[in-house]
Amino acid sequence: MRRSVVEQDEKVSALPVFQRLMWEDAGWISRLWWVPILALAMALRFYKLTSAAIWGDEGSSLLLSEYAASDLWYHAAHDVHPPLYFFLLRGWIELFGDSIWSIRGMSAIPGVVVVGVGIWLTRQLSTRRAAVLAGILLALLPTAVRYSQEVRMYSLLGVWLLGATLALVYWVRQPARTRYLAVYALLMSAGFYTHYFTALCVLVHWAYLGLLSTRRASGPRLITRPAWWVANAVIVLVYLPWLPNLLDLVRHVEQLKVGGDIGWEAPVDLFSLPSMIWQLVVQDEGVGFWPPLFWGFPLLLIAVVSVTAWRDRERYRPASLLALFFLLPLMLVYGVSLISPVFIERYLTVYALGLPILVALAIDRLPTRLSLLGGALFVLFVGAELVGLKNNFTVDEQDQFNMPVEFVNRNYREGDRIVLSDMMWYLSYVYYDQTDAQLQLYTPPKPDGTPTRPNAYGFGTLVDQDGGRIYLDRLSALPADTRRVWLISSTEAPDDFAPLPEGWRELSRQDGGGARARLFVVCNMPQPLPEGCR
């Protein structure tokens, strides 16, 4: 016999500690059970928010947001992400400034909202107890916490896509109320203007409606309803202004590969799937783990997801929806990565939100006799998440990229030159730079003479218009009156700038965050010699 959500609420709790949260008439306190969960989510997302230095991807967000609206649209079109987040970031900075606390706070707040939407979605799909469990697991999910602390679009994307899924659930239950589809179309359109991987969510939703249409039901199938097709047509129409930019970007995939903006990820293999699950939950790829543990934990989670979905007998198949939300993008991106590697944690963080919700449903549906099993699964998952949070928050504030930049700021003199060896260092450096120097990017030709200057796509679009002043193909091409040069490069051998011109003498250096700032004085100059050459 199928159990309704109400019947599930009346059954004995698999986890007695949460039993009291089922009381519907316990007053206003019981109705605010979600407040401490959101408080936990907020505390975790704002904890050590400014500890890690701005890194390259964050720097690119900040550079892009500095453009005027018309220019921002153009440069986002040449980047690998759509423009909505950057427009919002621009407005946010105008209102609240560009301190690290402010710019990362714009990601932390949506990260908290995602937990609230996840609780709301779970409550619509299952019991209050399941919503409590899901809220706790979502609040602690390390990959969600991590990308709620970066100046990127991933937590905002979570709001759009989880919210769209919630709107879809409302419509599935009440198909006559097309306002839910209006909300759905709005949120999915926002998703498409935030990240291209929103297309995976479209596949999830169509697969879910296709699954619902396989069972016998009165009335027309939802997947064939005109309102559903109209909503999707609206999404396409809203996206049409951006479509030419997407097609142009596809035509320039090879240029993006040359610039290192895509294709830098290692090819996938048999170990990549379990490694991804480990990374999502504990922020560690797990490649050095004891083999039975490396394989056992991911397989256990996949088994929980699969069995819960397989045994789903609810009318609207909530467990199946969540299983599709988590597994379908994971498997599709893995499959695509066999051809072109895009199996990257941050691209899948939104879809990882389905895992803790489904674990909560699995625990909630266990009969009383298996309550210990449910408790063990909850403790295991929370324990893994706590390990992941520890990995997230383990930041050496004395070994960050801002350290060498601040060293340069303190010791800079008018007329000094600053040259960086890599675009990723350049993108980060701009945020911390307090000098009046024109930063330059070292772009030495390859031995065969092939240029290494970035092209106008990917990160290159952020500096290409000033390339004549920024790109430096040879250190010997610095102006003849140059006295002192700061070289910013990786701490790893070999030296990115080797061989150095004759007569350069190193005066000082500062390492931090994998980067090294070195001050050189140019000694092969006419008298008088610069200080440090004598």
Short mmCIF file of C-alpha atoms in Angstrom, two decimals:
data_model
loop_
_atom_site.label_atom_id
_atom_site.label_comp_id
_atom_site.label_asym_id
_atom_site.label_seq_id
_atom_site.Cartn_x
_atom_site.Cartn_y
_atom_site.Cartn_z
CA MET A 1 0.00 0.00 0.00
CA ARG A 2 1.35 3.45 -0.88
CA ARG A 3 1.89 5.82 2.00
CA SER A 4 1.01 9.47 1.66
CA VAL A 5 3.20 12.20 3.10
CA VAL A 6 0.68 12.62 5.92
CA GLU A 7 0.90 8.92 6.75
CA GLN A 8 4.68 9.17 6.83
CA ASP A 9 4.42 12.05 9.29
CA GLU A 10 2.36 9.83 11.58
CA LYS A 11 4.72 6.89 11.65
CA VAL A 12 7.25 6.34 14.40
CA SER A 13 10.47 8.24 13.82
CA ALA A 14 13.51 6.35 12.61
CA LEU A 15 15.56 8.88 14.61
CA PRO A 16 13.75 9.55 17.93
CA VAL A 17 15.79 12.70 18.59
CA PHE A 18 13.88 14.36 15.76
CA GLN A 19 10.47 13.03 16.82
CA ARG A 20 9.44 16.19 18.63
CA LEU A 21 10.00 18.19 15.44
CA MET A 22 6.94 16.43 13.99
CA TRP A 23 4.53 18.13 16.37
CA GLU A 24 2.22 20.30 14.36
CA ASP A 25 0.52 21.97 17.33
CA ALA A 26 3.51 22.75 19.53
CA GLY A 27 3.22 26.49 18.97
CA TRP A 28 5.32 29.07 17.18
CA ILE A 29 8.61 27.57 18.42
CA SER A 30 8.04 24.33 16.51
CA ARG A 31 7.14 26.30 13.39
CA LEU A 32 10.56 27.99 13.45
CA TRP A 33 12.53 24.75 13.52
CA TRP A 34 14.34 25.82 10.32
CA VAL A 35 15.83 28.97 11.89
CA PRO A 36 18.72 27.26 13.74
CA ILE A 37 19.54 25.26 10.60
CA LEU A 38 19.84 28.44 8.54
CA ALA A 39 21.85 30.00 11.36
CA LEU A 40 24.24 27.05 11.13
CA ALA A 41 24.44 27.44 7.36
CA MET A 42 25.18 31.15 7.71
CA ALA A 43 27.82 30.61 10.39
CA LEU A 44 29.66 28.09 8.24
CA ARG A 45 29.51 30.19 5.08
CA PHE A 46 30.78 33.35 6.76
CA TYR A 47 33.37 31.57 8.91
CA LYS A 48 36.88 32.40 7.64
CA LEU A 49 35.29 34.12 4.66
CA THR A 50 38.34 36.34 4.11
CA SER A 51 41.09 33.87 5.10
CA ALA A 52 42.00 32.61 1.63
CA ALA A 53 43.44 35.08 -0.85
CA ILE A 54 41.63 36.02 -4.04
CA TRP A 55 42.63 33.52 -6.73
CA GLY A 56 42.59 33.73 -10.51
CA ASP A 57 38.95 32.86 -11.22
CA GLU A 58 37.80 35.32 -8.57
CA GLY A 59 40.09 37.96 -10.02
CA SER A 60 38.55 37.44 -13.44
CA SER A 61 35.08 38.00 -11.95
CA LEU A 62 36.24 41.29 -10.46
CA LEU A 63 37.93 42.48 -13.64
CA LEU A 64 34.86 41.64 -15.71
CA SER A 65 32.54 43.43 -13.29
CA GLU A 66 34.53 46.67 -13.72
CA TYR A 67 33.36 47.13 -17.30
CA ALA A 68 30.42 49.36 -18.22
CA ALA A 69 27.23 47.45 -18.99
CA SER A 70 27.66 47.42 -22.78
CA ASP A 71 31.31 46.38 -22.56
CA LEU A 72 30.54 43.80 -19.90
CA TRP A 73 28.07 42.08 -22.24
CA TYR A 74 30.74 41.98 -24.97
CA HIS A 75 33.54 40.63 -22.77
CA ALA A 76 31.29 38.08 -21.05
CA ALA A 77 30.40 36.86 -24.54
CA HIS A 78 34.10 36.14 -25.09
CA ASP A 79 34.48 34.52 -21.67
CA VAL A 80 33.42 30.96 -20.80
CA HIS A 81 30.42 32.01 -18.67
CA PRO A 82 27.20 34.00 -19.34
CA PRO A 83 26.90 37.56 -17.97
CA LEU A 84 24.19 37.68 -15.28
CA TYR A 85 26.45 37.06 -12.28
CA PHE A 86 28.90 39.72 -13.41
CA PHE A 87 26.15 42.31 -13.85
CA LEU A 88 24.91 41.55 -10.34
CA LEU A 89 28.46 41.67 -8.96
CA ARG A 90 28.97 45.07 -10.56
CA GLY A 91 25.84 46.42 -8.88
CA TRP A 92 26.77 44.79 -5.58
CA ILE A 93 30.22 46.44 -5.57
CA GLU A 94 28.67 49.82 -6.32
CA LEU A 95 26.44 49.42 -3.27
CA PHE A 96 28.72 47.66 -0.78
CA GLY A 97 32.28 48.14 -1.98
CA ASP A 98 34.90 45.64 -3.09
CA SER A 99 36.33 44.44 0.22
CA ILE A 100 36.83 40.67 0.37
CA TRP A 101 34.08 40.46 2.98
CA SER A 102 31.68 42.24 0.65
CA ILE A 103 32.42 40.49 -2.63
CA ARG A 104 32.47 37.03 -1.08
CA GLY A 105 29.40 37.88 0.97
CA MET A 106 27.53 38.11 -2.32
CA SER A 107 28.16 34.36 -2.68
CA ALA A 108 27.69 33.46 0.99
CA ILE A 109 24.16 34.87 1.16
CA PRO A 110 22.85 32.81 -1.80
CA GLY A 111 24.62 29.84 -0.21
CA VAL A 112 22.41 30.23 2.85
CA VAL A 113 19.34 30.75 0.66
CA VAL A 114 20.12 27.47 -1.11
CA VAL A 115 19.86 25.62 2.21
CA GLY A 116 16.49 27.27 2.86
CA VAL A 117 15.21 26.32 -0.60
CA GLY A 118 16.51 22.78 -0.08
CA ILE A 119 14.56 22.51 3.19
CA TRP A 120 11.46 23.88 1.45
CA LEU A 121 11.84 21.40 -1.42
CA THR A 122 12.33 18.47 0.94
CA ARG A 123 9.24 19.45 2.95
CA GLN A 124 7.21 19.44 -0.26
CA LEU A 125 8.54 16.02 -1.18
CA SER A 126 8.48 14.34 2.23
CA THR A 127 8.03 14.81 5.98
CA ARG A 128 9.19 17.52 8.33
CA ARG A 129 11.68 15.10 9.83
CA ALA A 130 13.21 14.53 6.39
CA ALA A 131 13.36 18.31 5.90
CA VAL A 132 15.21 18.72 9.20
CA LEU A 133 17.72 16.03 8.28
CA ALA A 134 18.15 17.44 4.77
CA GLY A 135 18.65 20.96 6.16
CA ILE A 136 21.42 19.82 8.48
CA LEU A 137 23.18 17.83 5.77
CA LEU A 138 22.85 20.69 3.27
CA ALA A 139 24.16 23.23 5.77
CA LEU A 140 27.24 21.07 6.33
CA LEU A 141 27.86 20.03 2.70
CA PRO A 142 31.53 21.00 2.14
CA THR A 143 31.37 21.65 -1.60
CA ALA A 144 28.40 23.98 -1.08
CA VAL A 145 30.24 25.80 1.71
CA ARG A 146 33.39 26.13 -0.38
CA TYR A 147 31.69 27.70 -3.38
CA SER A 148 29.65 29.97 -1.15
CA GLN A 149 32.99 31.55 -0.23
CA GLU A 150 34.25 32.38 -3.71
CA VAL A 151 33.60 35.37 -5.95
CA ARG A 152 31.97 33.15 -8.55
CA MET A 153 28.47 32.24 -9.68
CA TYR A 154 28.02 28.74 -8.28
CA SER A 155 25.99 29.46 -5.12
CA LEU A 156 23.75 31.83 -7.08
CA LEU A 157 23.22 29.11 -9.68
CA GLY A 158 22.11 26.83 -6.84
CA VAL A 159 19.34 29.27 -5.93
CA TRP A 160 18.06 29.39 -9.52
CA LEU A 161 18.13 25.65 -10.22
CA LEU A 162 16.96 24.35 -6.86
CA GLY A 163 14.26 27.03 -6.90
CA ALA A 164 13.21 26.00 -10.42
CA THR A 165 13.00 22.38 -9.27
CA LEU A 166 10.78 23.47 -6.38
CA ALA A 167 8.52 25.40 -8.77
CA LEU A 168 8.32 22.32 -10.99
CA VAL A 169 7.23 20.19 -8.03
CA TYR A 170 4.47 22.67 -7.22
CA TRP A 171 3.26 22.58 -10.83
CA VAL A 172 3.36 18.79 -11.03
CA ARG A 173 1.02 18.65 -8.04
CA GLN A 174 -1.27 21.41 -9.31
CA PRO A 175 -0.98 21.51 -13.12
CA ALA A 176 -3.87 23.95 -13.45
CA ARG A 177 -1.85 26.66 -11.69
CA THR A 178 0.35 27.90 -14.48
CA ARG A 179 1.84 30.63 -12.29
CA TYR A 180 4.22 27.96 -11.00
CA LEU A 181 5.44 27.47 -14.56
CA ALA A 182 5.89 31.23 -14.89
CA VAL A 183 8.18 31.16 -11.86
CA TYR A 184 9.90 28.09 -13.30
CA ALA A 185 10.57 29.84 -16.62
CA LEU A 186 11.95 32.91 -14.84
CA LEU A 187 14.33 30.89 -12.64
CA MET A 188 15.54 28.66 -15.47
CA SER A 189 16.17 31.70 -17.65
CA ALA A 190 18.23 33.21 -14.85
CA GLY A 191 20.10 29.91 -14.64
CA PHE A 192 20.93 29.94 -18.34
CA TYR A 193 22.24 33.50 -18.06
CA THR A 194 24.41 32.40 -15.10
CA HIS A 195 26.04 29.15 -16.25
CA TYR A 196 25.87 26.95 -19.34
CA PHE A 197 25.55 23.78 -17.22
CA THR A 198 21.94 24.82 -16.56
CA ALA A 199 21.25 22.68 -19.64
CA LEU A 200 21.83 19.62 -17.43
CA CYS A 201 18.98 20.73 -15.18
CA VAL A 202 16.69 20.91 -18.22
CA LEU A 203 17.53 17.27 -18.97
CA VAL A 204 16.79 16.33 -15.35
CA HIS A 205 13.37 17.98 -15.43
CA TRP A 206 12.37 16.48 -18.77
CA ALA A 207 13.56 13.05 -17.63
CA TYR A 208 11.50 13.41 -14.45
CA LEU A 209 8.33 14.31 -16.33
CA GLY A 210 9.04 11.48 -18.75
CA LEU A 211 9.29 9.12 -15.80
CA LEU A 212 5.97 10.32 -14.41
CA SER A 213 4.34 9.81 -17.79
CA THR A 214 5.20 6.09 -17.81
CA ARG A 215 2.64 5.24 -15.14
CA ARG A 216 -1.12 5.14 -15.60
CA ALA A 217 -2.77 8.39 -14.64
CA SER A 218 -6.02 10.16 -15.30
CA GLY A 219 -5.93 13.12 -17.65
CA PRO A 220 -3.19 14.12 -20.12
CA ARG A 221 0.42 13.43 -19.34
CA LEU A 222 2.24 16.44 -17.90
CA ILE A 223 5.07 16.22 -20.40
CA THR A 224 2.56 16.76 -23.22
CA ARG A 225 0.73 19.68 -21.60
CA PRO A 226 0.80 22.81 -23.76
CA ALA A 227 1.61 24.92 -20.69
CA TRP A 228 4.87 22.96 -20.18
CA TRP A 229 5.90 23.47 -23.79
CA VAL A 230 5.00 27.15 -23.65
CA ALA A 231 7.13 27.60 -20.50
CA ASN A 232 10.11 26.02 -22.23
CA ALA A 233 9.50 28.12 -25.34
CA VAL A 234 9.55 31.23 -23.15
CA ILE A 235 12.92 30.16 -21.73
CA VAL A 236 14.28 29.78 -25.26
CA LEU A 237 12.90 33.18 -26.29
CA VAL A 238 14.42 34.88 -23.25
CA TYR A 239 17.76 33.26 -24.08
CA LEU A 240 17.75 34.21 -27.77
CA PRO A 241 19.66 37.52 -27.26
CA TRP A 242 22.56 35.55 -25.83
CA LEU A 243 22.42 32.59 -28.23
CA PRO A 244 24.61 34.17 -30.96
CA ASN A 245 27.32 34.74 -28.35
CA LEU A 246 27.14 31.11 -27.26
CA LEU A 247 27.39 29.88 -30.86
CA ASP A 248 30.33 32.21 -31.47
CA LEU A 249 32.03 30.84 -28.38
CA VAL A 250 31.53 27.28 -29.62
CA ARG A 251 33.18 28.23 -32.91
CA HIS A 252 36.21 29.44 -30.97
CA VAL A 253 36.66 26.40 -28.74
CA GLU A 254 40.16 25.83 -30.10
CA GLN A 255 41.17 29.36 -29.12
CA LEU A 256 39.86 28.72 -25.61
CA LYS A 257 41.96 25.56 -25.44
CA VAL A 258 45.06 27.42 -26.60
CA GLY A 259 44.49 30.04 -23.92
CA GLY A 260 44.07 27.36 -21.26
CA ASP A 261 40.52 28.43 -20.37
CA ILE A 262 39.13 24.99 -21.21
CA GLY A 263 40.72 21.60 -21.77
CA TRP A 264 43.12 21.96 -18.86
CA GLU A 265 41.40 19.25 -16.81
CA ALA A 266 43.05 15.82 -16.80
CA PRO A 267 41.27 13.06 -18.76
CA VAL A 268 38.86 10.96 -16.72
CA ASP A 269 39.43 7.31 -15.85
CA LEU A 270 37.79 4.62 -13.73
CA PHE A 271 38.87 6.36 -10.53
CA SER A 272 37.39 9.73 -11.47
CA LEU A 273 33.81 8.97 -10.40
CA PRO A 274 34.59 7.86 -6.83
CA SER A 275 37.16 10.66 -6.60
CA MET A 276 34.49 13.20 -7.54
CA ILE A 277 32.12 11.93 -4.83
CA TRP A 278 34.92 12.08 -2.27
CA GLN A 279 35.74 15.61 -3.39
CA LEU A 280 32.13 16.77 -3.12
CA VAL A 281 31.75 15.37 0.40
CA VAL A 282 35.20 15.61 2.03
CA GLN A 283 37.09 18.01 -0.28
CA ASP A 284 39.72 15.38 -0.98
CA GLU A 285 40.03 13.25 -4.12
CA GLY A 286 40.77 10.24 -1.94
CA VAL A 287 43.42 8.81 -4.25
CA GLY A 288 45.68 7.99 -1.30
CA PHE A 289 42.96 6.33 0.77
CA TRP A 290 42.86 2.67 1.69
CA PRO A 291 41.36 1.04 -1.47
CA PRO A 292 38.34 -0.58 0.23
CA LEU A 293 37.51 2.80 1.77
CA PHE A 294 38.12 4.67 -1.49
CA TRP A 295 35.61 2.48 -3.32
CA GLY A 296 33.32 1.59 -0.42
CA PHE A 297 32.05 5.03 0.65
CA PRO A 298 31.09 6.28 -2.85
CA LEU A 299 29.50 2.93 -3.70
CA LEU A 300 27.51 3.05 -0.45
CA LEU A 301 26.16 6.50 -1.30
CA ILE A 302 25.29 5.46 -4.86
CA ALA A 303 23.57 2.37 -3.47
CA VAL A 304 21.53 4.51 -1.05
CA VAL A 305 20.55 6.83 -3.91
CA SER A 306 19.68 3.98 -6.28
CA VAL A 307 17.77 1.81 -3.80
CA THR A 308 15.77 4.76 -2.46
CA ALA A 309 14.79 5.76 -5.98
CA TRP A 310 14.04 2.16 -7.00
CA ARG A 311 11.75 1.62 -4.01
CA ASP A 312 10.03 4.95 -4.51
CA ARG A 313 6.27 4.31 -4.60
CA GLU A 314 5.08 7.83 -3.92
CA ARG A 315 2.67 9.28 -6.44
CA TYR A 316 5.04 11.99 -7.61
CA ARG A 317 8.23 9.93 -7.28
CA PRO A 318 10.21 12.43 -5.13
CA ALA A 319 13.18 10.13 -4.62
CA SER A 320 13.41 9.56 -8.36
CA LEU A 321 13.50 13.32 -8.99
CA LEU A 322 16.36 13.76 -6.52
CA ALA A 323 18.24 10.75 -7.87
CA LEU A 324 18.00 12.21 -11.37
CA PHE A 325 19.12 15.61 -10.07
CA PHE A 326 22.27 14.12 -8.57
CA LEU A 327 23.18 11.20 -10.84
CA LEU A 328 22.15 12.30 -14.33
CA PRO A 329 24.45 15.37 -14.52
CA LEU A 330 27.25 13.44 -12.82
CA MET A 331 27.12 10.62 -15.35
CA LEU A 332 26.57 12.87 -18.37
CA VAL A 333 29.51 15.12 -17.55
CA TYR A 334 31.65 12.05 -16.86
CA GLY A 335 30.66 10.62 -20.25
CA VAL A 336 31.39 13.88 -22.09
CA SER A 337 34.74 14.07 -20.30
CA LEU A 338 35.82 10.85 -22.01
CA ILE A 339 35.96 13.04 -25.14
CA SER A 340 36.68 16.53 -23.75
CA PRO A 341 37.48 16.79 -20.01
CA VAL A 342 35.02 18.99 -18.09
CA PHE A 343 34.66 16.80 -14.99
CA ILE A 344 35.20 19.66 -12.56
CA GLU A 345 33.85 19.80 -9.01
CA ARG A 346 32.54 23.36 -9.07
CA TYR A 347 30.51 22.69 -12.23
CA LEU A 348 28.69 19.87 -10.40
CA THR A 349 28.32 21.49 -6.98
CA VAL A 350 24.71 22.53 -7.70
CA TYR A 351 23.73 18.98 -8.59
CA ALA A 352 25.53 17.61 -5.53
CA LEU A 353 22.80 19.33 -3.48
CA GLY A 354 20.51 16.44 -4.40
CA LEU A 355 22.70 13.94 -2.53
CA PRO A 356 22.15 15.12 1.09
CA ILE A 357 18.43 15.58 0.43
CA LEU A 358 18.15 12.04 -0.87
CA VAL A 359 20.15 10.66 2.06
CA ALA A 360 17.67 12.42 4.36
CA LEU A 361 14.75 10.82 2.50
CA ALA A 362 16.40 7.40 2.73
CA ILE A 363 16.85 7.73 6.50
CA ASP A 364 13.32 9.05 6.98
CA ARG A 365 11.77 6.12 5.10
CA LEU A 366 13.49 3.40 7.12
CA PRO A 367 11.12 1.40 9.33
CA THR A 368 11.48 1.55 13.11
CA ARG A 369 13.34 -1.76 13.28
CA LEU A 370 16.12 -0.22 11.18
CA SER A 371 16.42 3.00 13.18
CA LEU A 372 19.99 2.16 14.18
CA LEU A 373 20.90 1.76 10.52
CA GLY A 374 19.41 5.18 9.79
CA GLY A 375 21.28 6.71 12.70
CA ALA A 376 24.53 5.13 11.52
CA LEU A 377 24.07 6.47 7.99
CA PHE A 378 23.34 9.97 9.34
CA VAL A 379 26.40 9.91 11.60
CA LEU A 380 28.60 8.57 8.77
CA PHE A 381 27.52 11.27 6.34
CA VAL A 382 27.82 14.05 8.91
CA GLY A 383 31.23 12.72 9.96
CA ALA A 384 32.43 12.80 6.35
CA GLU A 385 31.09 16.34 5.95
CA LEU A 386 32.88 17.50 9.08
CA VAL A 387 36.14 16.16 7.65
CA GLY A 388 35.40 18.10 4.48
CA LEU A 389 34.69 21.28 6.43
CA LYS A 390 37.98 20.87 8.28
CA ASN A 391 39.74 20.57 4.93
CA ASN A 392 37.91 23.67 3.69
CA PHE A 393 38.84 25.78 6.68
CA THR A 394 42.47 24.67 6.89
CA VAL A 395 44.00 27.85 5.54
CA ASP A 396 47.48 29.13 6.35
CA GLU A 397 46.89 32.88 6.36
CA GLN A 398 50.65 33.44 6.39
CA ASP A 399 51.09 31.54 3.12
CA GLN A 400 48.68 33.31 0.77
CA PHE A 401 49.14 35.09 -2.56
CA ASN A 402 48.40 38.48 -1.03
CA MET A 403 51.64 38.22 0.98
CA PRO A 404 54.06 38.71 -1.96
CA VAL A 405 51.78 41.41 -3.46
CA GLU A 406 51.73 43.35 -0.19
CA PHE A 407 55.52 42.94 -0.03
CA VAL A 408 55.76 44.65 -3.42
CA ASN A 409 53.31 47.36 -2.35
CA ARG A 410 55.44 48.18 0.71
CA ASN A 411 58.73 48.29 -1.15
CA TYR A 412 57.66 49.72 -4.49
CA ARG A 413 59.35 52.87 -5.81
CA GLU A 414 58.16 55.14 -8.55
CA GLY A 415 59.46 53.89 -11.86
CA ASP A 416 59.64 50.22 -10.82
CA ARG A 417 58.41 47.66 -13.36
CA ILE A 418 56.17 44.75 -12.35
CA VAL A 419 56.06 41.69 -14.61
CA LEU A 420 53.97 38.56 -13.97
CA SER A 421 54.68 35.19 -15.53
CA ASP A 422 51.13 33.80 -15.73
CA MET A 423 47.63 35.05 -16.48
CA MET A 424 46.23 33.47 -13.29
CA TRP A 425 48.74 35.41 -11.18
CA TYR A 426 47.86 38.56 -13.11
CA LEU A 427 44.12 38.20 -12.43
CA SER A 428 44.73 37.85 -8.69
CA TYR A 429 47.44 40.51 -8.51
CA VAL A 430 45.25 43.27 -9.91
CA TYR A 431 42.94 43.07 -6.89
CA TYR A 432 45.73 43.59 -4.35
CA ASP A 433 47.91 45.99 -6.33
CA GLN A 434 48.27 49.44 -4.73
CA THR A 435 51.04 50.82 -6.93
CA ASP A 436 50.82 53.13 -9.92
CA ALA A 437 52.76 50.70 -12.13
CA GLN A 438 51.43 49.30 -15.40
CA LEU A 439 51.34 45.58 -14.67
CA GLN A 440 52.78 43.51 -17.49
CA LEU A 441 52.23 39.89 -18.46
CA TYR A 442 55.27 37.91 -19.62
CA THR A 443 54.47 36.20 -22.95
CA PRO A 444 57.73 34.74 -24.33
CA PRO A 445 57.41 33.07 -27.75
CA LYS A 446 57.88 29.29 -27.88
CA PRO A 447 61.20 27.91 -29.18
CA ASP A 448 59.64 27.55 -32.63
CA GLY A 449 58.58 31.19 -32.59
CA THR A 450 54.88 30.52 -31.89
CA PRO A 451 53.47 33.41 -29.82
CA THR A 452 52.05 32.72 -26.34
CA ARG A 453 50.02 35.90 -26.01
CA PRO A 454 46.42 35.23 -24.92
CA ASN A 455 43.80 35.54 -27.63
CA ALA A 456 40.58 37.52 -27.41
CA TYR A 457 38.63 34.64 -25.88
CA GLY A 458 38.50 33.37 -22.30
CA PHE A 459 40.59 35.30 -19.80
CA GLY A 460 42.37 36.98 -22.69
CA THR A 461 39.31 39.14 -23.35
CA LEU A 462 39.93 40.92 -20.03
CA VAL A 463 43.29 42.33 -21.12
CA ASP A 464 43.38 41.99 -24.90
CA GLN A 465 42.24 45.58 -25.54
CA ASP A 466 45.30 46.79 -23.60
CA GLY A 467 47.62 44.09 -24.91
CA GLY A 468 50.04 46.57 -26.42
CA ARG A 469 50.84 47.91 -22.94
CA ILE A 470 50.40 44.69 -20.96
CA TYR A 471 52.10 41.95 -22.98
CA LEU A 472 55.89 41.67 -22.70
CA ASP A 473 57.51 39.10 -24.98
CA ARG A 474 61.09 39.60 -23.73
CA LEU A 475 62.53 41.06 -20.53
CA SER A 476 65.11 42.81 -22.68
CA ALA A 477 62.24 44.78 -24.25
CA LEU A 478 61.70 46.76 -21.04
CA PRO A 479 62.41 50.50 -21.45
CA ALA A 480 66.09 51.44 -21.48
CA ASP A 481 65.77 53.59 -18.38
CA THR A 482 64.45 50.72 -16.23
CA ARG A 483 66.31 50.58 -12.90
CA ARG A 484 64.31 48.08 -10.82
CA VAL A 485 62.08 45.17 -11.88
CA TRP A 486 59.68 43.06 -9.82
CA LEU A 487 59.18 39.54 -11.20
CA ILE A 488 56.13 37.59 -9.98
CA SER A 489 56.23 33.88 -10.76
CA SER A 490 55.59 30.41 -9.36
CA THR A 491 57.80 29.03 -6.60
CA GLU A 492 58.13 25.78 -8.52
CA ALA A 493 61.14 25.05 -10.71
CA PRO A 494 62.06 25.83 -13.42
CA ASP A 495 62.09 29.60 -13.18
CA ASP A 496 59.36 31.03 -15.42
CA PHE A 497 61.64 33.95 -16.40
CA ALA A 498 64.87 32.04 -17.03
CA PRO A 499 67.27 32.98 -18.45
CA LEU A 500 67.41 36.44 -16.92
CA PRO A 501 69.14 39.27 -18.81
CA GLU A 502 72.78 39.92 -18.04
CA GLY A 503 73.51 42.33 -15.24
CA TRP A 504 70.35 41.72 -13.22
CA ARG A 505 70.98 41.31 -9.50
CA GLU A 506 68.34 40.03 -7.06
CA LEU A 507 67.87 42.23 -3.99
CA SER A 508 64.96 40.58 -2.12
CA ARG A 509 62.13 38.10 -2.41
CA GLN A 510 58.88 37.08 -0.74
CA ASP A 511 56.95 33.83 -1.19
CA GLY A 512 53.28 33.17 -0.51
CA GLY A 513 50.44 31.09 -1.90
CA GLY A 514 52.67 29.30 -4.39
CA ALA A 515 53.91 32.60 -5.85
CA ARG A 516 57.23 34.40 -5.49
CA ALA A 517 57.91 38.12 -5.78
CA ARG A 518 61.54 39.01 -6.54
CA LEU A 519 63.08 42.46 -6.78
CA PHE A 520 65.90 42.85 -9.30
CA VAL A 521 68.12 45.83 -9.91
CA VAL A 522 69.48 46.35 -13.43
CA CYS A 523 73.24 46.85 -13.13
CA ASN A 524 74.38 46.95 -16.78
CA MET A 525 73.53 50.65 -17.09
CA PRO A 526 75.55 53.84 -17.52
CA GLN A 527 76.72 55.62 -14.38
CA PRO A 528 75.50 56.29 -11.85
CA LEU A 529 74.68 52.66 -11.01
CA PRO A 530 71.40 52.01 -9.19
CA GLU A 531 71.49 51.23 -5.48
CA GLY A 532 72.25 47.54 -4.97
CA CYS A 533 74.74 47.30 -7.83
CA ARG A 534 77.68 48.67 -5.88
#
